[in-house]
Amino acid sequence: MALDDDDAPPPSRPSPPRPLRPAVRAFLSRKDVTRWVLRRMKQKVPREDCEHLAQEVLQYCIEKVAWPDSDEPRVLWAVLKTVCQRRIADHLDYRKLRKKYEGAMPGPRLRQDEAGEYVADEEAGGDPSYDPRAVDTRVEGLLLRQYLKSAVADDPRDEQTLGWILASTDDELTYPQIAELAGVSPDEVYKRVQRFNKKYVPRYEKWRNRTVLPLLLLGAVLLVAILVALALRKRHERIDPADDFRLTPPPSASASGSGPPLEPAPPPTFDNAHPTNPDEPQNRKR
């Protein structure tokens, strides 16, 4: 029977571990081994998690570790140290991943008591839980929508998935509501949306970086060129004289002929016998 793309793979059945040998069981039951595992966890992980991880290491060694055939102490210690190192590394990676989504825990709701002090309100209900693993599948932006519509035009299945995403974004429908309308299970809706995002989001980012960003850079260059041209134009502007204002240049020496140049007339001499103003009548002698 062929499996559909949306069907989950059949669960694998791990082979049962071999029965624990008495020597290995006696080694794990020793108090010094338990103390060493606990001390190792206290050195590498936070104190609130060390006891829990130490119990997990011992349980993992009993149930899932394929112990070698040798019962030498150095071989048994080597296997135990390897299991501890792997469990510590997995725990630290898990905490590093959760730090990306963890936030400040909400404090308790307070109420004012008879003395006027604020105390925790036990009767108030807690805040609704928030799942940080939930992925926001809303499609925002006109450019992204136009690209997705053109990209899924030749694929009816992806076009239907895009319709579900737009229904969740625009109409604020939940996955169970979309699954009821489409006649499928909510798990199938979730899987198809996740595959759609993994398929088309990287393609959209490459197309945007290849097409839109060069256009924005070209627009910025053109804007800078226009501003520089306007600044240079204002710097070179000058004031031209009016059309009705003309200065007549003086005649040059060559234009008056080939004769000698004209010399300025000598200033008039002053004679005491004559009046200063010749237009006035002369004073009569008394």
Coordinates of C-alpha atoms in Angstrom, one line a residue:
M1 CA 0.0 0.0 0.0
A2 CA 1.5 3.3 -1.1
L3 CA 1.7 6.1 1.4
D4 CA 0.4 9.6 0.6
D5 CA 2.6 12.6 1.1
D6 CA 0.4 13.8 4.0
D7 CA 0.4 10.4 5.8
A8 CA 2.7 10.0 8.7
P9 CA 5.4 7.3 8.4
P10 CA 4.7 4.1 10.3
P11 CA 6.2 4.1 13.7
S12 CA 9.5 2.3 14.0
R13 CA 9.8 -0.4 16.7
P14 CA 13.2 -0.3 18.3
S15 CA 14.6 -3.6 19.1
P16 CA 14.4 -4.5 22.8
P17 CA 17.6 -4.1 24.8
R18 CA 19.5 -7.1 25.8
P19 CA 19.0 -8.2 29.4
L20 CA 21.2 -6.5 31.9
R21 CA 24.0 -8.6 33.1
P22 CA 24.5 -9.0 36.9
A23 CA 27.9 -7.3 36.8
V24 CA 26.5 -4.2 35.0
R25 CA 23.5 -4.0 37.4
A26 CA 25.8 -4.3 40.4
F27 CA 28.0 -1.5 38.9
L28 CA 25.0 0.9 38.5
S29 CA 23.8 0.1 42.0
R30 CA 27.0 1.2 43.6
K31 CA 26.7 4.4 45.7
D32 CA 30.0 5.8 44.5
V33 CA 28.7 5.6 40.9
T34 CA 25.5 7.4 41.8
R35 CA 27.4 10.1 43.7
W36 CA 29.7 10.5 40.7
V37 CA 26.9 11.0 38.3
L38 CA 25.2 13.5 40.5
R39 CA 28.4 15.4 41.1
R40 CA 29.0 15.5 37.3
M41 CA 25.6 16.9 36.7
K42 CA 26.1 19.6 39.3
Q43 CA 29.3 20.7 37.5
K44 CA 27.7 21.1 34.1
V45 CA 23.9 21.9 34.4
P46 CA 21.9 24.2 36.6
R47 CA 21.4 23.0 40.1
E48 CA 17.6 22.7 39.7
D49 CA 18.0 20.1 36.9
C50 CA 21.0 18.1 38.2
E51 CA 19.1 15.5 40.2
H52 CA 16.5 14.9 37.5
L53 CA 19.2 14.4 34.8
A54 CA 21.2 12.1 37.1
Q55 CA 18.1 9.8 37.4
E56 CA 17.6 9.9 33.7
V57 CA 21.2 8.9 33.0
L58 CA 20.9 5.9 35.3
Q59 CA 17.6 4.9 33.9
Y60 CA 18.9 5.2 30.3
C61 CA 21.9 3.1 31.2
I62 CA 19.6 0.4 32.5
E63 CA 17.0 0.4 29.8
K64 CA 18.6 1.5 26.5
V65 CA 22.3 1.2 26.6
A66 CA 23.9 -1.7 24.8
W67 CA 26.7 -2.6 27.2
P68 CA 29.8 -4.3 25.8
D69 CA 30.5 -7.9 26.7
S70 CA 33.5 -6.9 28.9
D71 CA 32.9 -6.5 32.7
E72 CA 36.1 -4.7 33.4
P73 CA 35.6 -1.6 35.5
R74 CA 37.4 0.8 33.1
V75 CA 35.1 -0.3 30.3
L76 CA 32.0 0.2 32.4
W77 CA 33.2 3.6 33.5
A78 CA 33.9 4.7 30.0
V79 CA 30.3 3.8 28.9
L80 CA 28.9 5.7 31.8
K81 CA 31.0 8.8 31.1
T82 CA 29.9 8.7 27.5
V83 CA 26.2 8.5 28.4
C84 CA 26.6 11.4 30.8
Q85 CA 28.4 13.6 28.3
R86 CA 25.7 13.0 25.7
R87 CA 22.9 13.7 28.1
I88 CA 24.5 16.9 29.3
A89 CA 25.0 18.1 25.7
D90 CA 21.4 17.3 24.8
H91 CA 20.1 19.2 27.8
L92 CA 22.2 22.3 27.1
D93 CA 21.2 22.4 23.5
Y94 CA 17.5 22.1 24.5
R95 CA 17.9 25.0 27.0
K96 CA 19.6 27.1 24.3
L97 CA 16.8 26.4 21.9
R98 CA 14.1 27.3 24.5
K99 CA 15.8 30.6 25.3
K100 CA 14.7 31.9 21.9
Y101 CA 11.0 31.5 22.9
E102 CA 11.0 31.8 26.6
G103 CA 9.9 35.1 28.1
A104 CA 9.3 36.6 31.5
M105 CA 6.8 34.6 33.5
P106 CA 3.6 36.6 34.3
G107 CA 3.3 37.5 37.9
P108 CA 0.2 36.7 40.0
R109 CA -2.7 39.0 40.0
L110 CA -2.8 41.3 42.9
R111 CA -5.7 42.7 45.0
Q112 CA -5.8 45.3 47.8
D113 CA -6.5 44.0 51.2
E114 CA -8.1 45.8 54.1
A115 CA -4.8 47.3 55.2
G116 CA -4.3 48.9 51.8
E117 CA -1.5 46.5 50.8
Y118 CA -1.4 44.6 47.5
V119 CA -1.4 40.8 47.9
A120 CA -1.8 37.9 45.5
D121 CA -5.4 37.3 44.5
E122 CA -6.0 33.6 44.7
E123 CA -9.5 33.8 43.3
A124 CA -8.5 35.5 40.0
G125 CA -8.0 33.1 37.1
G126 CA -4.6 32.7 35.6
D127 CA -3.6 34.2 32.3
P128 CA -4.3 32.0 29.2
S129 CA -1.4 29.8 28.2
Y130 CA 0.8 30.7 25.3
D131 CA 2.6 28.1 23.1
P132 CA 5.9 29.5 21.9
R133 CA 6.2 26.8 19.3
A134 CA 3.1 28.0 17.4
V135 CA 4.2 29.4 14.0
D136 CA 2.6 32.5 12.7
T137 CA 1.4 31.5 9.2
R138 CA -0.3 34.8 8.3
V139 CA 0.5 36.3 4.9
E140 CA 1.0 40.0 5.2
G141 CA 2.0 42.5 2.5
L142 CA 0.7 43.1 -1.0
L143 CA 4.0 42.1 -2.7
L144 CA 4.1 38.7 -1.0
R145 CA 0.5 38.0 -1.8
Q146 CA 1.0 38.8 -5.5
Y147 CA 4.1 36.6 -5.7
L148 CA 2.4 33.6 -4.0
K149 CA -0.7 33.9 -6.2
S150 CA 1.5 33.8 -9.3
A151 CA 3.7 31.0 -7.9
V152 CA 0.9 28.6 -7.2
A153 CA -1.1 29.3 -10.4
D154 CA 0.1 26.0 -11.9
D155 CA -0.3 23.8 -8.8
P156 CA -4.0 23.3 -7.6
R157 CA -2.9 21.7 -4.4
D158 CA -0.7 24.6 -3.3
E159 CA -3.3 27.0 -4.5
Q160 CA -5.8 25.4 -2.2
T161 CA -3.3 25.6 0.7
L162 CA -2.7 29.3 -0.1
G163 CA -6.5 29.8 0.2
W164 CA -6.5 28.2 3.6
I165 CA -3.7 30.5 4.7
L166 CA -5.5 33.6 3.4
A167 CA -8.7 32.5 5.1
S168 CA -6.7 32.2 8.4
T169 CA -5.2 35.7 7.8
D170 CA -8.1 37.7 6.5
D171 CA -11.1 35.9 8.0
E172 CA -9.3 34.8 11.2
L173 CA -10.4 31.2 10.9
T174 CA -8.7 28.6 13.0
Y175 CA -7.3 25.4 11.6
P176 CA -10.2 23.2 12.9
Q177 CA -12.7 25.6 11.3
I178 CA -10.7 25.5 8.0
A179 CA -10.5 21.7 8.2
E180 CA -14.3 21.4 8.8
L181 CA -15.0 23.6 5.8
A182 CA -12.5 21.7 3.6
G183 CA -13.5 18.2 4.8
V184 CA -10.0 17.2 6.0
S185 CA -8.4 16.8 9.4
P186 CA -6.8 19.7 11.3
D187 CA -3.5 17.8 11.3
E188 CA -3.5 17.7 7.5
V189 CA -4.1 21.4 7.3
Y190 CA -1.3 22.1 9.7
K191 CA 1.1 19.8 7.8
R192 CA 0.3 21.3 4.4
V193 CA 0.7 24.9 5.7
Q194 CA 4.1 24.0 7.1
R195 CA 5.2 22.5 3.9
F196 CA 3.9 25.4 1.9
N197 CA 6.0 27.8 4.1
K198 CA 9.1 25.8 3.7
K199 CA 8.7 25.6 0.0
Y200 CA 7.7 29.1 -1.0
V201 CA 9.1 31.5 1.7
P202 CA 12.8 30.9 0.6
R203 CA 11.8 31.3 -3.0
Y204 CA 10.1 34.6 -2.2
E205 CA 13.1 35.9 -0.3
K206 CA 15.4 35.1 -3.2
W207 CA 13.1 36.7 -5.7
R208 CA 12.8 39.8 -3.5
N209 CA 16.5 40.2 -3.0
R210 CA 17.1 39.7 -6.8
T211 CA 14.4 42.0 -8.0
V212 CA 13.1 44.5 -5.5
L213 CA 16.4 45.5 -3.8
P214 CA 18.2 46.5 -7.1
L215 CA 15.2 48.7 -8.0
L216 CA 15.3 50.4 -4.6
L217 CA 19.0 51.0 -5.0
L218 CA 18.5 52.4 -8.5
G219 CA 15.8 54.8 -7.2
A220 CA 18.1 56.0 -4.4
V221 CA 20.9 56.7 -7.0
L222 CA 18.5 58.6 -9.2
L223 CA 17.3 60.7 -6.2
V224 CA 20.8 61.6 -5.2
A225 CA 21.6 62.6 -8.8
I226 CA 18.6 64.9 -9.0
L227 CA 19.5 66.5 -5.7
V228 CA 23.1 67.1 -6.8
A229 CA 21.9 68.6 -10.2
L230 CA 19.5 71.0 -8.4
A231 CA 22.3 72.1 -6.0
L232 CA 24.7 72.8 -8.9
R233 CA 22.0 74.7 -10.8
K234 CA 21.3 77.0 -7.9
R235 CA 25.0 77.7 -7.5
H236 CA 25.5 78.8 -11.2
E237 CA 22.5 81.0 -11.4
R238 CA 23.3 84.8 -12.1
I239 CA 21.3 88.0 -12.3
D240 CA 21.0 89.2 -15.9
P241 CA 20.3 93.0 -16.7
A242 CA 16.8 94.0 -17.8
D243 CA 16.1 94.2 -21.6
D244 CA 15.5 98.1 -21.5
F245 CA 18.7 98.8 -19.6
R246 CA 21.8 99.2 -21.9
L247 CA 25.1 100.8 -21.3
T248 CA 26.4 102.7 -24.3
P249 CA 30.2 102.2 -24.5
P250 CA 32.4 105.3 -25.1
P251 CA 33.7 105.8 -28.6
S252 CA 37.1 104.5 -29.2
A253 CA 40.0 106.4 -30.5
S254 CA 40.0 104.5 -33.8
A255 CA 36.4 105.3 -34.5
S256 CA 37.0 109.2 -34.5
G257 CA 39.3 109.1 -37.6
S258 CA 42.9 108.9 -38.3
G259 CA 43.7 112.4 -36.9
P260 CA 45.3 113.1 -33.6
P261 CA 43.4 112.3 -30.5
L262 CA 41.2 114.9 -28.9
E263 CA 42.7 116.6 -25.9
P264 CA 40.6 118.0 -23.1
A265 CA 40.0 121.8 -23.0
P266 CA 41.9 123.8 -20.5
P267 CA 40.0 125.1 -17.5
P268 CA 38.7 128.7 -17.7
T269 CA 40.8 131.4 -16.1
F270 CA 39.4 133.8 -13.5
D271 CA 39.6 137.6 -14.1
N272 CA 39.0 139.9 -11.2
A273 CA 37.9 142.7 -13.5
H274 CA 35.0 140.7 -14.8
P275 CA 32.1 139.5 -12.7
T276 CA 31.9 135.9 -11.6
N277 CA 28.6 135.3 -13.3
P278 CA 28.6 136.9 -16.8
D279 CA 24.8 136.7 -17.0
E280 CA 24.5 139.3 -14.1
P281 CA 24.7 143.0 -15.0
Q282 CA 27.8 144.9 -14.0
N283 CA 27.7 147.0 -10.9
R284 CA 27.6 150.7 -11.5
K285 CA 30.2 153.0 -10.1
R286 CA 29.0 155.1 -7.4

